[in-house]
Amino acid sequence: MKIHAILLPLILVICTSCEDRDELVVTETREITTKDIPTKLNASSDERFRDVKPSPVQGTPPENWLKQPSTQFRLLNYRFGESGLGEVWVSLSSGGVLENANRWLKQFQQEAITADELAAIEIVQTAGSEGRLIQAEGSYAGMGAEPRDDFALAGVIAPIDGRILTVKMIGPKAEVAAAEEDLKRFSESLVLKDQF
Amino acid sequence: MTEPIPKPKSRVAHRSIGGRLFDVFSGFGLATILLLLMGLLTWFATLEQIDNGLYATLNKYFHWKSLFLVPEIKGKMVPILLPGGYWVGAVLLVNLILGGVIRARKGWKHIGNLIAHSGIIFMLIAAGVAHHFSERGNMAVWEGEFSNVAEDYHEYVVEVVKVEDGKPASVRVIRGEHIKDLTDGDSRVFRLPDIPFDLELAGYAINALPVNITERAPTRSELQVDGYYLWEKDGEVQAERNLAGCYGRVINQEGVKQAPFILSGNAYYPYTVETGGDVYFIHMRKRLWTMPFTLNLDKFTADFHPGTMRPEKFVSEVTRIENGSEAQVTIQMNEPMRYEGLTFFQASYGPSDARPGDEMYSVFEVVKNPADKWPEYSLYIVTFGLFIAFVMKLILFIMGQARKSS
């Protein structure tokens, strides 16, 4: 009897404290703050998840490149080639030409180059600056993705006003080789917003 | 015949279980073990945070939920089972109270030791109070702008905001603790009293990006919404850089579930719900923490060591506005503003690529810690206690020498 007298209320207390975790009533509020500013309503998914600000870089891509939505790190973004695996994108970032070139080469497991070797690489004019055409072939392992064999890189890196403008083309080896001239022409067509 | 003399029972044999426990928990041996463990935990945590980040490591080593842990250095497990730092500290607190105060010798000769032990006890209590009751966030303010809100470093919440005259009018907050367990297909319905719909949330990811399926094809049969899905990524080493995300679904007053949508800490605009002439928006953001006053950043100055981006000095000149009264305050590195239980530290600035003459913003770390100054006070107490102890020793030595010579 005594045990029951203790156990029953205990079981009741345990059961009543069990919360239905599939459902919750929300009453918490907060005050309106200086961060609560009017916002765009009825925004589409593209507007909600993409930076739709005008790109600070503009260029004329070849007709056979397929324009892709830009992202935070791809100011201009394209696909090319029959396989659908070829990509070209333009970025503005910090750092030096040499370190960016070596970072790209590392993605193809290639040895780093020296400043003297960089100076000997072909120049491509882009956005009013002299860029260097970086090329590599082999197994491409970039951005945490699975390595892809028989890929190639062709890209231009140019110092622009304390920053780095990069035009990077990645894709199957044969498709990159076929599109190399397109890449050069596209790079030469690039202008920064300040230069409009 | 003489009776055999019974052997005297040892002192230990007479001790009750309670007495023995008291001996163990008040013992110097236990204190030594605990201090060694604390040293080991601190050493392993310092090494582990290099790879796993500070926030995750602190939680693993010192959170109260962490009873035991196995260190992991450079991705390799160290085969030692260690107790959680919180519990080592808790047992040390008990040990100090029992051994350093209750069991310790009393009297004026030992008053210094008692004061010093009390100081350490106070410090351990301060750590516990900070662990359970402190809040941290950051406030970013552009030069010439106002702010009355700090943002939590880690907690993502979902807010349902009513819009009136195009502006946010009231906010309902679903806290992170109710969302972050909604992984692996779990979902939860959130009833929103006084709001003409309820909300179902599911598929929470601690770090995820909304990605268009044309940019990156889904690989794990993720739910696709309007051409987008949440691409789940590994957690960032700096946990405050994680961008949480989840899927939501509005349930109308008839109980009918509407089409799903994505909520993301990385969204530029919220999701809009219009019902019965009312307009609401729903978004995921880091929890906002309203301050009892407003800060206006009048001027921000950043000085760097010559030729480097290593900060030499950041200075924020602010006006604190509260109930119509204003106060001018300067906040700089190592000189925080303390006011109404809040401490504002100069933390950083932006934009990171700002050039001379560009507009800048200042970032303050805002800390609300009831035990903010307690460690400092405890050090004063310990110092005072040790000073008394040494002085007592000196006096006793001098008295002893005087007695011998006389």
Coordinates of C-alpha atoms in Angstrom, one line a residue:
Chain A
M1 CA 0.0 0.0 0.0
K2 CA 2.8 2.4 1.0
I3 CA 4.7 1.6 -2.3
H4 CA 1.6 2.3 -4.3
A5 CA 1.0 5.5 -2.5
I6 CA 4.5 6.6 -3.5
L7 CA 4.6 5.1 -7.0
L8 CA 1.3 6.4 -8.3
P9 CA 1.9 10.1 -7.8
L10 CA 5.4 9.5 -9.2
I11 CA 4.1 7.9 -12.3
L12 CA 1.6 10.7 -12.7
V13 CA 4.3 13.3 -12.3
I14 CA 6.5 11.6 -14.9
C15 CA 3.6 11.2 -17.4
T16 CA 2.4 14.7 -17.1
S17 CA 5.9 16.1 -17.6
C18 CA 6.2 14.1 -20.8
E19 CA 6.0 16.6 -23.6
D20 CA 4.4 15.7 -27.0
R21 CA 7.5 16.4 -29.0
D22 CA 5.7 16.2 -32.3
E23 CA 3.8 19.3 -31.5
L24 CA 4.7 22.5 -29.6
V25 CA 2.9 25.7 -28.8
V26 CA 5.1 28.7 -29.5
T27 CA 4.4 31.8 -27.5
E28 CA 7.9 33.4 -27.3
T29 CA 8.1 36.9 -28.9
R30 CA 10.7 39.5 -29.1
E31 CA 10.7 43.3 -29.5
I32 CA 11.1 45.0 -32.9
T33 CA 14.7 46.1 -33.2
T34 CA 16.8 48.2 -35.5
K35 CA 17.5 45.0 -37.5
D36 CA 13.8 44.7 -38.4
I37 CA 13.6 46.7 -41.5
P38 CA 11.1 46.4 -44.4
T39 CA 12.0 43.6 -46.6
K40 CA 11.0 42.3 -50.1
L41 CA 7.8 40.3 -49.8
N42 CA 6.8 37.5 -52.2
A43 CA 10.4 37.0 -53.3
S44 CA 10.9 34.1 -55.6
S45 CA 13.3 31.3 -54.7
D46 CA 15.8 32.7 -57.1
E47 CA 15.6 36.1 -55.3
R48 CA 15.7 34.5 -51.9
F49 CA 18.7 32.2 -52.5
R50 CA 20.8 34.1 -55.0
D51 CA 22.6 37.4 -54.9
V52 CA 20.8 39.2 -57.7
K53 CA 22.9 42.3 -57.4
P54 CA 24.4 43.3 -60.8
S55 CA 27.7 41.6 -61.3
P56 CA 30.7 44.0 -61.0
V57 CA 32.2 42.2 -64.0
Q58 CA 30.7 42.0 -67.5
G59 CA 31.9 40.3 -70.6
T60 CA 30.8 38.8 -73.9
P61 CA 30.7 35.0 -73.8
P62 CA 30.7 32.8 -76.9
E63 CA 27.3 31.8 -78.2
N64 CA 27.7 28.2 -77.3
W65 CA 28.3 28.8 -73.6
L66 CA 25.2 28.3 -71.4
K67 CA 24.7 31.1 -68.9
Q68 CA 24.2 29.8 -65.3
P69 CA 22.9 31.7 -62.3
S70 CA 25.7 33.6 -60.5
T71 CA 26.5 32.7 -57.0
Q72 CA 28.4 34.4 -54.1
F73 CA 31.7 33.3 -55.5
R74 CA 30.9 33.1 -59.2
L75 CA 30.1 36.6 -60.5
L76 CA 29.7 35.2 -64.0
N77 CA 29.0 31.5 -64.5
Y78 CA 28.7 29.4 -67.6
R79 CA 28.6 25.8 -68.8
F80 CA 30.1 24.6 -72.1
G81 CA 30.9 21.5 -74.0
E82 CA 28.9 18.4 -75.1
S83 CA 29.4 16.5 -71.9
G84 CA 27.7 19.2 -69.8
L85 CA 30.7 19.0 -67.4
G86 CA 32.6 22.0 -68.7
E87 CA 32.4 25.1 -66.5
V88 CA 33.7 28.6 -66.7
W89 CA 33.3 31.2 -64.0
V90 CA 34.6 34.6 -63.1
S91 CA 35.5 35.6 -59.6
L92 CA 37.1 38.5 -57.8
S93 CA 39.1 37.6 -54.8
S94 CA 42.1 38.5 -52.6
G95 CA 45.6 37.1 -52.7
G96 CA 48.4 37.1 -55.3
V97 CA 48.5 35.8 -58.8
L98 CA 51.3 33.3 -58.0
E99 CA 49.5 31.8 -54.9
N100 CA 46.2 31.5 -56.8
A101 CA 48.0 29.9 -59.8
N102 CA 49.6 27.4 -57.4
R103 CA 46.3 26.7 -55.7
W104 CA 44.8 25.8 -59.1
L105 CA 47.7 23.6 -60.0
K106 CA 47.5 21.8 -56.7
Q107 CA 43.9 20.8 -57.6
F108 CA 45.5 18.9 -60.5
Q109 CA 48.3 17.5 -58.2
Q110 CA 50.9 19.5 -60.1
E111 CA 54.0 21.0 -58.7
A112 CA 53.9 24.7 -57.6
I113 CA 55.6 27.1 -60.0
T114 CA 58.0 29.9 -59.1
A115 CA 57.6 33.7 -59.7
D116 CA 60.1 33.4 -62.6
E117 CA 58.1 30.5 -64.2
L118 CA 54.9 32.5 -63.8
A119 CA 56.5 35.5 -65.6
A120 CA 57.3 33.3 -68.6
I121 CA 53.6 32.2 -69.0
E122 CA 51.5 33.5 -71.8
I123 CA 49.8 36.9 -71.1
V124 CA 46.1 37.4 -71.7
Q125 CA 44.7 41.0 -71.5
T126 CA 41.6 41.2 -69.3
A127 CA 39.7 44.0 -67.7
G128 CA 42.6 46.4 -68.5
S129 CA 45.2 44.3 -66.8
E130 CA 47.7 41.6 -67.9
G131 CA 46.6 38.2 -66.8
R132 CA 48.5 34.9 -67.0
L133 CA 47.1 31.9 -68.7
I134 CA 47.4 28.9 -66.3
Q135 CA 46.9 25.4 -67.7
A136 CA 46.9 22.0 -66.3
E137 CA 45.7 18.5 -67.1
G138 CA 45.0 15.3 -65.1
S139 CA 42.8 14.3 -62.2
Y140 CA 40.8 17.3 -61.0
A141 CA 39.9 17.5 -57.3
G142 CA 38.4 20.8 -56.4
M143 CA 35.9 22.1 -53.8
G144 CA 35.7 18.8 -51.9
A145 CA 34.2 17.0 -54.9
E146 CA 35.2 13.5 -56.1
P147 CA 38.4 13.6 -58.3
R148 CA 37.6 13.5 -62.0
D149 CA 40.1 12.0 -64.4
D150 CA 41.0 13.3 -67.8
F151 CA 40.1 16.8 -66.9
A152 CA 41.9 20.0 -67.8
L153 CA 42.2 23.6 -66.6
A154 CA 42.6 26.7 -68.6
G155 CA 42.3 29.9 -66.6
V156 CA 43.4 33.5 -66.5
I157 CA 44.5 35.3 -63.3
A158 CA 45.0 39.0 -63.3
P159 CA 45.8 41.5 -60.6
I160 CA 43.2 44.3 -60.6
D161 CA 43.6 47.2 -58.2
G162 CA 44.7 45.2 -55.2
R163 CA 42.5 42.2 -56.0
I164 CA 42.6 39.2 -58.2
L165 CA 40.3 38.7 -61.2
T166 CA 40.1 35.0 -62.2
V167 CA 38.5 33.4 -65.2
K168 CA 38.6 29.7 -64.6
M169 CA 37.6 27.0 -67.1
I170 CA 37.4 23.4 -66.0
G171 CA 36.2 20.4 -68.0
P172 CA 37.0 17.3 -69.9
K173 CA 40.5 17.6 -71.5
A174 CA 39.3 17.6 -75.1
E175 CA 36.5 20.1 -74.5
V176 CA 38.8 22.5 -72.7
A177 CA 41.4 22.3 -75.5
A178 CA 38.7 23.1 -78.0
A179 CA 37.4 26.0 -76.0
E180 CA 40.8 27.6 -75.2
E181 CA 40.5 30.4 -77.8
D182 CA 37.0 31.1 -76.7
L183 CA 38.3 31.5 -73.1
K184 CA 40.9 34.0 -74.3
R185 CA 38.4 36.1 -76.3
F186 CA 36.0 36.0 -73.4
S187 CA 38.7 37.1 -70.9
E188 CA 39.7 40.0 -73.2
S189 CA 36.1 41.1 -73.3
L190 CA 35.8 41.5 -69.6
V191 CA 35.3 44.9 -68.0
L192 CA 34.9 45.9 -64.4
K193 CA 31.9 47.9 -63.4
D194 CA 34.1 50.9 -62.6
Q195 CA 35.4 50.8 -66.1
F196 CA 31.9 51.1 -67.8
Chain B
M1 CA 44.7 -17.5 32.9
T2 CA 44.8 -14.0 31.7
E3 CA 42.4 -12.7 29.1
P4 CA 44.2 -11.9 25.8
I5 CA 44.5 -8.2 25.3
P6 CA 42.3 -7.2 22.4
K7 CA 44.1 -5.5 19.5
P8 CA 43.1 -1.9 19.1
K9 CA 41.0 -1.6 16.0
S10 CA 42.4 0.7 13.4
R11 CA 40.8 4.1 13.1
V12 CA 39.7 3.3 9.6
A13 CA 37.8 0.2 10.7
H14 CA 35.7 2.4 13.0
R15 CA 34.8 4.8 10.2
S16 CA 31.3 4.6 8.8
I17 CA 30.7 4.5 5.1
G18 CA 29.7 8.2 5.3
G19 CA 32.9 8.9 7.1
R20 CA 35.0 7.1 4.6
L21 CA 33.3 8.9 1.7
F22 CA 34.0 12.2 3.6
D23 CA 37.7 11.2 3.8
V24 CA 37.9 10.4 0.1
F25 CA 36.1 13.5 -1.1
S26 CA 37.9 15.8 1.2
G27 CA 41.3 14.3 0.6
F28 CA 44.4 15.9 -0.7
G29 CA 44.9 12.9 -3.0
L30 CA 41.6 13.5 -4.8
A31 CA 42.5 17.2 -5.2
T32 CA 45.8 16.3 -6.8
I33 CA 44.1 13.9 -9.2
L34 CA 41.4 16.4 -10.1
L35 CA 44.0 19.2 -10.8
L36 CA 46.0 16.8 -12.9
L37 CA 42.9 15.8 -14.9
M38 CA 42.0 19.5 -15.3
G39 CA 45.5 20.1 -16.7
L40 CA 45.2 17.1 -19.1
L41 CA 41.7 18.3 -20.3
T42 CA 43.0 21.8 -20.9
W43 CA 46.0 20.4 -22.8
F44 CA 44.0 18.0 -25.0
A45 CA 41.3 20.6 -25.6
T46 CA 43.9 23.2 -26.7
L47 CA 45.3 20.7 -29.2
E48 CA 41.9 19.4 -30.4
Q49 CA 40.4 22.9 -31.1
I50 CA 43.0 23.5 -33.8
D51 CA 41.2 20.9 -36.0
N52 CA 37.7 20.8 -34.6
G53 CA 37.1 24.4 -33.7
L54 CA 36.8 26.2 -30.4
Y55 CA 33.0 25.9 -30.0
A56 CA 32.8 22.2 -30.6
T57 CA 35.8 21.5 -28.5
L58 CA 34.6 23.6 -25.5
N59 CA 31.3 21.7 -25.7
K60 CA 33.0 18.4 -25.8
Y61 CA 35.4 19.0 -23.0
F62 CA 33.6 21.4 -20.6
H63 CA 29.9 21.2 -21.2
W64 CA 27.8 19.8 -18.3
K65 CA 26.3 17.3 -20.7
S66 CA 29.7 15.8 -21.4
L67 CA 30.3 13.2 -18.7
F68 CA 33.2 11.4 -20.4
L69 CA 35.2 12.0 -23.5
V70 CA 37.9 10.5 -25.6
P71 CA 40.4 13.1 -27.0
E72 CA 41.0 13.2 -30.7
I73 CA 44.2 14.8 -32.0
K74 CA 44.7 15.4 -35.8
G75 CA 41.8 13.1 -36.5
K76 CA 43.2 10.2 -34.4
M77 CA 41.6 9.0 -31.3
V78 CA 43.7 9.0 -28.2
P79 CA 42.8 5.9 -26.2
I80 CA 42.2 7.6 -22.9
L81 CA 38.8 8.0 -21.3
L82 CA 38.7 11.3 -19.5
P83 CA 35.9 12.7 -17.3
G84 CA 34.2 15.9 -18.6
G85 CA 35.8 19.1 -17.4
Y86 CA 32.6 20.5 -15.9
W87 CA 32.3 17.5 -13.6
V88 CA 36.0 17.5 -12.7
G89 CA 35.4 21.2 -11.6
A90 CA 32.3 20.2 -9.7
V91 CA 34.0 17.5 -7.7
L92 CA 37.0 19.8 -7.1
L93 CA 34.5 22.3 -5.7
V94 CA 33.1 19.7 -3.3
N95 CA 36.6 18.6 -2.4
L96 CA 37.7 22.2 -1.6
I97 CA 34.6 22.8 0.5
L98 CA 35.0 19.6 2.4
G99 CA 38.8 19.5 2.6
G100 CA 39.8 23.1 2.3
V101 CA 37.2 24.6 4.6
I102 CA 35.2 22.0 6.7
R103 CA 38.1 19.6 7.4
A104 CA 40.9 22.1 7.4
R105 CA 42.5 23.2 10.7
K106 CA 40.8 26.2 12.1
G107 CA 42.2 29.0 14.3
W108 CA 43.9 32.3 13.7
K109 CA 47.1 30.6 12.5
H110 CA 45.3 29.1 9.6
I111 CA 43.0 31.9 8.6
G112 CA 45.1 32.7 5.5
N113 CA 44.6 29.2 4.1
L114 CA 40.9 29.4 4.7
I115 CA 40.7 32.7 2.9
A116 CA 42.7 31.4 0.0
H117 CA 40.6 28.2 -0.3
S118 CA 37.4 30.3 -0.2
G119 CA 38.8 32.4 -3.1
I120 CA 39.3 29.3 -5.2
I121 CA 35.8 28.0 -4.3
F122 CA 34.4 31.4 -5.4
M123 CA 36.3 31.1 -8.7
L124 CA 34.8 27.6 -9.3
I125 CA 31.3 28.9 -8.5
A126 CA 31.9 31.8 -10.9
A127 CA 32.8 29.3 -13.7
G128 CA 29.6 27.4 -13.0
V129 CA 27.5 30.6 -13.0
A130 CA 29.1 31.7 -16.3
H131 CA 28.5 28.2 -17.8
H132 CA 24.8 28.2 -17.0
F133 CA 23.8 31.8 -17.1
S134 CA 26.0 33.8 -19.4
E135 CA 25.0 34.8 -22.9
R136 CA 27.2 35.9 -25.8
G137 CA 26.5 37.6 -29.1
N138 CA 27.8 40.2 -31.4
M139 CA 26.6 43.6 -32.6
A140 CA 27.8 45.1 -35.9
V141 CA 27.2 48.8 -36.4
W142 CA 28.1 50.9 -39.4
E143 CA 29.6 54.3 -38.8
G144 CA 26.8 56.8 -38.3
E145 CA 24.2 54.1 -37.7
F146 CA 22.3 52.9 -34.7
S147 CA 21.8 49.4 -33.2
N148 CA 19.9 48.1 -30.2
V149 CA 20.3 44.4 -30.9
A150 CA 23.0 41.7 -30.7
E151 CA 23.0 38.5 -32.6
D152 CA 23.7 35.1 -31.0
Y153 CA 26.8 33.4 -32.3
H154 CA 25.4 30.0 -32.8
E155 CA 21.6 29.6 -32.3
Y156 CA 19.5 29.7 -35.4
V157 CA 15.8 30.4 -34.8
V158 CA 12.8 30.5 -37.1
E159 CA 10.8 33.7 -36.8
V160 CA 7.2 34.4 -38.0
V161 CA 6.8 38.1 -38.5
K162 CA 3.6 40.0 -39.0
V163 CA 3.9 42.8 -41.5
E164 CA 1.8 46.0 -41.1
D165 CA 2.2 49.0 -43.4
G166 CA 5.0 47.2 -45.1
K167 CA 7.0 47.0 -41.9
P168 CA 7.6 44.2 -39.3
A169 CA 5.1 44.7 -36.5
S170 CA 5.4 41.7 -34.2
V171 CA 7.7 38.6 -34.1
R172 CA 7.0 35.1 -32.9
V173 CA 10.2 33.1 -32.2
I174 CA 10.7 29.3 -32.5
R175 CA 13.9 28.7 -30.6
G176 CA 16.8 26.6 -31.9
E177 CA 16.4 24.0 -29.2
H178 CA 13.1 23.0 -30.7
I179 CA 14.4 22.8 -34.3
K180 CA 17.9 21.3 -34.2
D181 CA 16.7 17.8 -33.4
L182 CA 14.6 17.7 -36.5
T183 CA 17.0 15.7 -38.6
D184 CA 16.7 12.3 -40.3
G185 CA 13.1 12.8 -41.4
D186 CA 11.8 14.0 -38.1
S187 CA 9.2 16.8 -38.2
R188 CA 7.4 18.9 -35.6
V189 CA 4.2 21.0 -35.8
F190 CA 4.5 24.4 -34.1
R191 CA 1.2 25.8 -33.0
L192 CA 1.1 29.6 -33.2
P193 CA -1.6 31.1 -31.1
D194 CA -3.1 34.4 -32.5
I195 CA -1.6 33.7 -35.9
P196 CA -3.9 32.3 -38.5
F197 CA -1.7 29.3 -39.4
D198 CA 0.6 26.8 -37.8
L199 CA 4.0 25.7 -39.1
E200 CA 5.6 22.4 -39.6
L201 CA 9.4 22.2 -39.7
A202 CA 11.6 19.3 -40.8
G203 CA 14.9 18.3 -42.3
Y204 CA 17.1 20.6 -40.1
A205 CA 20.8 20.8 -41.2
I206 CA 23.4 22.5 -39.1
N207 CA 25.3 23.7 -42.2
A208 CA 23.6 23.7 -45.6
L209 CA 23.2 25.9 -48.6
P210 CA 20.1 26.2 -50.8
V211 CA 21.3 25.1 -54.2
N212 CA 19.6 25.1 -57.6
I213 CA 19.4 21.6 -59.1
T214 CA 20.8 23.0 -62.3
E215 CA 24.0 24.0 -60.5
R216 CA 24.5 20.8 -58.5
A217 CA 22.4 17.8 -58.8
P218 CA 21.0 16.3 -55.6
T219 CA 22.8 13.2 -54.5
R220 CA 20.8 11.9 -51.6
S221 CA 17.2 12.2 -52.8
E222 CA 16.9 15.6 -51.0
L223 CA 13.5 17.2 -51.1
Q224 CA 13.4 19.6 -54.0
V225 CA 11.4 22.8 -53.7
D226 CA 10.9 25.2 -56.6
G227 CA 14.1 23.9 -58.2
Y228 CA 16.1 24.2 -55.0
Y229 CA 17.2 21.8 -52.3
L230 CA 19.3 22.0 -49.2
W231 CA 22.9 20.9 -49.9
E232 CA 24.1 19.6 -46.5
K233 CA 27.7 20.3 -45.7
D234 CA 30.1 19.4 -42.9
G235 CA 30.1 21.8 -40.0
E236 CA 32.6 24.6 -40.2
V237 CA 35.6 24.6 -37.9
Q238 CA 34.5 28.0 -36.8
A239 CA 31.0 27.0 -35.7
E240 CA 29.6 30.6 -36.0
R241 CA 30.1 30.4 -39.7
N242 CA 27.6 27.5 -40.1
L243 CA 24.5 28.4 -42.1
A244 CA 21.6 26.3 -40.8
G245 CA 18.7 25.4 -43.0
C246 CA 15.4 23.4 -42.8
Y247 CA 12.2 22.8 -44.7
G248 CA 8.9 24.4 -43.7
R249 CA 5.2 23.9 -44.5
V250 CA 2.4 26.2 -43.5
I251 CA -0.7 24.5 -42.1
N252 CA -3.8 26.6 -42.6
Q253 CA -6.8 26.9 -40.2
E254 CA -8.5 24.0 -41.8
G255 CA -5.5 21.8 -41.0
V256 CA -4.4 21.6 -44.7
K257 CA -0.7 21.5 -45.2
Q258 CA 0.6 23.8 -48.0
A259 CA 3.5 23.4 -50.4
P260 CA 6.9 23.1 -48.7
F261 CA 9.5 25.8 -48.7
I262 CA 13.1 26.2 -47.7
L263 CA 14.3 28.2 -44.8
S264 CA 18.0 29.1 -44.7
G265 CA 20.3 31.2 -42.7
N266 CA 21.8 32.1 -46.1
A267 CA 18.6 33.5 -47.7
Y268 CA 18.5 37.1 -48.9
Y269 CA 14.7 37.4 -48.4
P270 CA 12.1 35.7 -46.3
Y271 CA 9.3 33.4 -47.3
T272 CA 6.0 35.3 -47.5
V273 CA 2.6 34.0 -46.3
E274 CA -0.6 35.9 -47.1
T275 CA -3.8 34.8 -45.4
G276 CA -7.1 36.5 -44.8
G277 CA -5.7 39.9 -45.7
D278 CA -2.8 39.6 -43.3
V279 CA 0.8 39.4 -44.4
Y280 CA 3.5 37.4 -42.6
F281 CA 6.9 36.4 -43.5
I282 CA 8.9 33.5 -42.2
H283 CA 12.7 33.3 -42.0
M284 CA 15.5 31.6 -40.3
R285 CA 18.1 33.7 -38.7
K286 CA 20.5 33.8 -35.7
R287 CA 18.6 34.7 -32.6
L288 CA 18.4 38.4 -31.9
W289 CA 18.9 39.7 -28.4
T290 CA 17.5 43.1 -27.7
M291 CA 19.6 45.5 -25.7
P292 CA 18.1 47.8 -23.1
F293 CA 19.7 50.8 -24.9
T294 CA 20.7 51.9 -28.3
L295 CA 24.3 52.5 -29.5
N296 CA 25.2 54.9 -32.2
L297 CA 28.7 54.4 -33.7
D298 CA 30.0 58.0 -34.1
K299 CA 33.4 57.1 -35.3
F300 CA 35.5 54.0 -35.9
T301 CA 39.3 54.0 -36.2
A302 CA 41.4 51.0 -37.2
D303 CA 45.2 51.2 -37.0
F304 CA 47.4 48.3 -38.2
H305 CA 51.0 47.5 -37.7
P306 CA 52.9 49.0 -40.6
G307 CA 52.8 46.9 -43.8
T308 CA 50.5 44.3 -42.3
M309 CA 46.9 43.6 -41.6
R310 CA 47.7 42.8 -38.0
P311 CA 45.5 45.0 -35.8
E312 CA 47.3 47.5 -33.6
K313 CA 44.4 49.4 -32.4
F314 CA 40.6 49.5 -33.0
V315 CA 38.7 52.3 -31.4
S316 CA 34.9 52.8 -31.5
E317 CA 33.5 56.1 -30.3
V318 CA 29.9 55.5 -29.5
T319 CA 26.9 57.3 -28.1
R320 CA 24.8 55.2 -25.7
I321 CA 21.2 56.3 -25.8
E322 CA 18.7 55.3 -23.1
N323 CA 15.4 56.8 -22.2
G324 CA 16.3 60.1 -24.0
S325 CA 19.6 60.5 -22.2
E326 CA 22.9 60.2 -24.0
A327 CA 26.4 59.2 -22.9
Q328 CA 29.6 59.3 -24.9
V329 CA 31.7 56.1 -24.5
T330 CA 34.9 54.9 -26.1
I331 CA 35.3 51.1 -26.6
Q332 CA 38.6 49.7 -27.7
M333 CA 40.7 46.6 -27.4
N334 CA 41.1 45.6 -23.7
E335 CA 38.8 48.5 -22.7
P336 CA 35.3 47.3 -22.9
M337 CA 32.1 49.1 -22.0
R338 CA 30.4 47.7 -18.9
Y339 CA 26.8 48.8 -18.4
E340 CA 23.7 47.3 -16.9
G341 CA 25.2 43.9 -16.6
L342 CA 26.3 43.8 -20.2
T343 CA 29.9 44.0 -21.4
F344 CA 30.8 45.3 -24.9
F345 CA 34.2 44.2 -26.2
Q346 CA 35.7 45.6 -29.3
A347 CA 35.8 42.4 -31.4
S348 CA 36.5 43.1 -35.0
Y349 CA 35.5 45.4 -37.9
G350 CA 34.5 45.2 -41.6
P351 CA 34.4 45.1 -44.5
S352 CA 37.6 43.0 -44.5
D353 CA 38.7 44.5 -47.8
A354 CA 37.9 48.1 -46.8
R355 CA 40.4 50.7 -48.0
P356 CA 41.3 54.1 -46.4
G357 CA 38.3 56.4 -46.7
D358 CA 35.8 53.6 -47.1
E359 CA 32.8 53.4 -44.8
M360 CA 33.4 50.8 -42.1
Y361 CA 31.4 49.0 -39.4
S362 CA 32.5 48.0 -35.9
V363 CA 31.7 44.6 -34.4
F364 CA 31.3 44.3 -30.6
E365 CA 31.1 41.1 -28.7
V366 CA 28.3 41.5 -26.2
V367 CA 28.5 39.4 -23.1
K368 CA 25.9 39.1 -20.3
N369 CA 27.6 37.2 -17.5
P370 CA 26.3 37.6 -13.9
A371 CA 29.7 36.4 -12.8
D372 CA 31.6 38.8 -15.0
K373 CA 33.9 40.2 -12.3
W374 CA 33.9 37.3 -9.9
P375 CA 37.1 35.7 -11.2
E376 CA 38.9 39.0 -10.6
Y377 CA 37.4 39.3 -7.1
S378 CA 38.4 35.6 -6.4
L379 CA 42.0 36.4 -7.3
Y380 CA 42.0 39.3 -4.9
I381 CA 40.7 37.0 -2.2
V382 CA 43.3 34.2 -3.0
T383 CA 46.1 36.8 -3.0
F384 CA 44.9 38.3 0.3
G385 CA 44.6 34.8 1.8
L386 CA 48.1 33.8 0.7
F387 CA 49.5 37.1 1.9
I388 CA 48.0 36.5 5.4
A389 CA 49.2 32.8 5.3
F390 CA 52.8 33.9 4.6
V391 CA 52.7 36.7 7.1
M392 CA 51.4 34.3 9.8
K393 CA 54.3 31.9 8.9
L394 CA 56.8 34.7 9.2
I395 CA 55.4 35.9 12.5
L396 CA 55.4 32.3 13.9
F397 CA 59.0 31.8 12.7
I398 CA 60.1 35.1 14.3
M399 CA 58.3 34.2 17.5
G400 CA 59.9 30.7 17.5
Q401 CA 63.4 32.2 17.0
A402 CA 62.8 34.7 19.7
R403 CA 61.7 31.9 22.1
K404 CA 64.8 29.8 21.2
S405 CA 67.2 32.6 21.8
S406 CA 65.6 33.6 25.1

